[in-house]
């Protein structure tokens, strides 16, 4: 499973968690093999919950395709703003989000737990989707 191979912090989701999310109202996803973005739209806000690309195919623009598809699909159902949180230690993802027009809005201190028990901050980010 791509998510299990790609995720360290936060932890990978279980198959049941994916099933539940995909069946929930407002679910939005974008798939560009071997990667995907998944989130939900509530009212006019789209929350990106997870994005993953198989480690053997990272740094090839797949995450950007998935992210752009997520934005487009979220706009189609009325989202005007996108939100996410990312581990402070995930420089590649933070770079992707900044280059896609996201701004850092805040920090959740010690939000994630790494496999070794270390606590890692979550960076809160957002961007406007109109236009």
XYZ file of C-alpha atoms in Angstrom:
131
model
C 0.000 0.000 0.000
C 1.416 3.373 -1.071
C 0.395 5.155 2.117
C 2.144 2.621 4.332
C 5.367 2.892 2.312
C 5.299 6.693 2.122
C 4.291 7.752 5.638
C 6.456 8.023 8.719
C 5.020 11.093 10.489
C 2.112 11.060 10.819
C 1.489 7.325 10.846
C 0.018 5.508 7.865
C -3.747 5.017 7.824
C -5.352 1.585 8.002
C -7.487 0.144 5.197
C -10.565 0.657 7.399
C -9.710 4.340 7.905
C -9.424 4.772 4.123
C -12.743 3.012 3.513
C -14.509 5.178 6.077
C -13.033 8.377 4.664
C -13.874 7.490 1.064
C -17.496 6.857 2.059
C -17.881 10.021 4.127
C -19.764 13.084 2.877
C -17.561 15.709 1.274
C -14.704 13.323 0.534
C -12.418 14.679 -2.189
C -9.536 12.812 -3.737
C -7.144 12.953 -6.638
C -5.212 9.951 -7.926
C -2.155 10.060 -10.172
C -0.477 6.661 -9.964
C 1.514 5.936 -7.922
C 0.218 8.677 -5.668
C -2.915 10.296 -4.319
C -4.310 13.166 -2.281
C -7.317 12.721 -0.010
C -9.352 15.135 2.057
C -12.795 16.530 2.678
C -14.821 19.626 1.981
C -17.005 21.098 4.702
C -18.965 24.164 3.646
C -16.407 26.259 1.742
C -13.219 24.778 3.228
C -11.213 21.871 1.850
C -8.974 20.072 4.303
C -6.156 18.020 2.805
C -5.890 15.071 5.171
C -3.175 13.080 3.469
C -1.074 12.988 0.342
C 1.303 10.167 -0.527
C 3.544 9.082 -3.371
C 5.305 5.738 -3.516
C 8.868 6.363 -2.298
C 10.329 4.875 -5.502
C 8.546 7.588 -7.511
C 8.999 10.684 -5.348
C 10.537 13.911 -6.685
C 8.940 13.399 -10.112
C 6.057 15.883 -9.815
C 3.416 13.313 -8.890
C 2.587 14.953 -5.555
C 2.028 18.279 -7.350
C -0.361 16.595 -9.802
C -2.252 15.032 -6.901
C -2.384 18.333 -5.016
C -3.571 20.281 -8.063
C -6.243 17.658 -8.717
C -7.365 17.869 -5.094
C -7.693 21.659 -5.402
C -9.691 21.380 -8.639
C -12.031 18.734 -7.254
C -12.554 20.707 -4.047
C -13.376 23.882 -6.017
C -15.934 21.929 -8.060
C -17.941 21.249 -4.908
C -17.711 24.765 -3.530
C -14.455 25.071 -1.603
C -12.860 28.515 -1.670
C -10.068 27.812 0.828
C -7.749 24.859 1.446
C -6.227 23.906 4.795
C -3.655 21.355 5.875
C -1.175 20.488 8.546
C 2.273 19.083 7.920
C 5.054 17.816 10.146
C 7.622 20.529 10.759
C 10.310 17.991 9.868
C 8.832 17.254 6.418
C 10.833 19.753 4.352
C 9.824 18.244 0.983
C 6.093 18.535 1.706
C 6.436 22.015 3.152
C 8.311 23.085 0.031
C 5.580 21.616 -2.183
C 2.843 23.441 -0.283
C 4.697 26.767 -0.244
C 5.340 26.528 -3.996
C 1.624 25.756 -4.508
C 0.649 29.023 -2.830
C 0.062 27.934 0.765
C 0.996 30.186 3.670
C 2.055 29.081 7.132
C -0.688 30.119 9.549
C 0.408 28.634 12.843
C 1.908 25.746 14.770
C 0.475 22.909 16.833
C 3.290 22.210 19.267
C 4.294 18.561 19.719
C 1.269 17.424 17.674
C 2.764 14.333 16.010
C 4.619 11.448 17.589
C 7.506 9.967 15.599
C 8.130 6.204 15.709
C 10.968 6.818 18.201
C 8.578 8.706 20.510
C 9.907 12.169 19.663
C 7.181 14.834 19.503
C 7.052 16.908 16.304
C 5.248 20.186 15.668
C 2.538 20.414 13.019
C 2.673 23.466 10.752
C -0.788 24.781 9.833
C -1.078 26.047 6.277
C -3.804 27.475 4.059
C -4.442 29.005 0.653
C -7.283 30.587 -1.273
C -8.747 28.369 -3.991
C -10.645 31.009 -5.933
C -8.947 32.081 -9.100
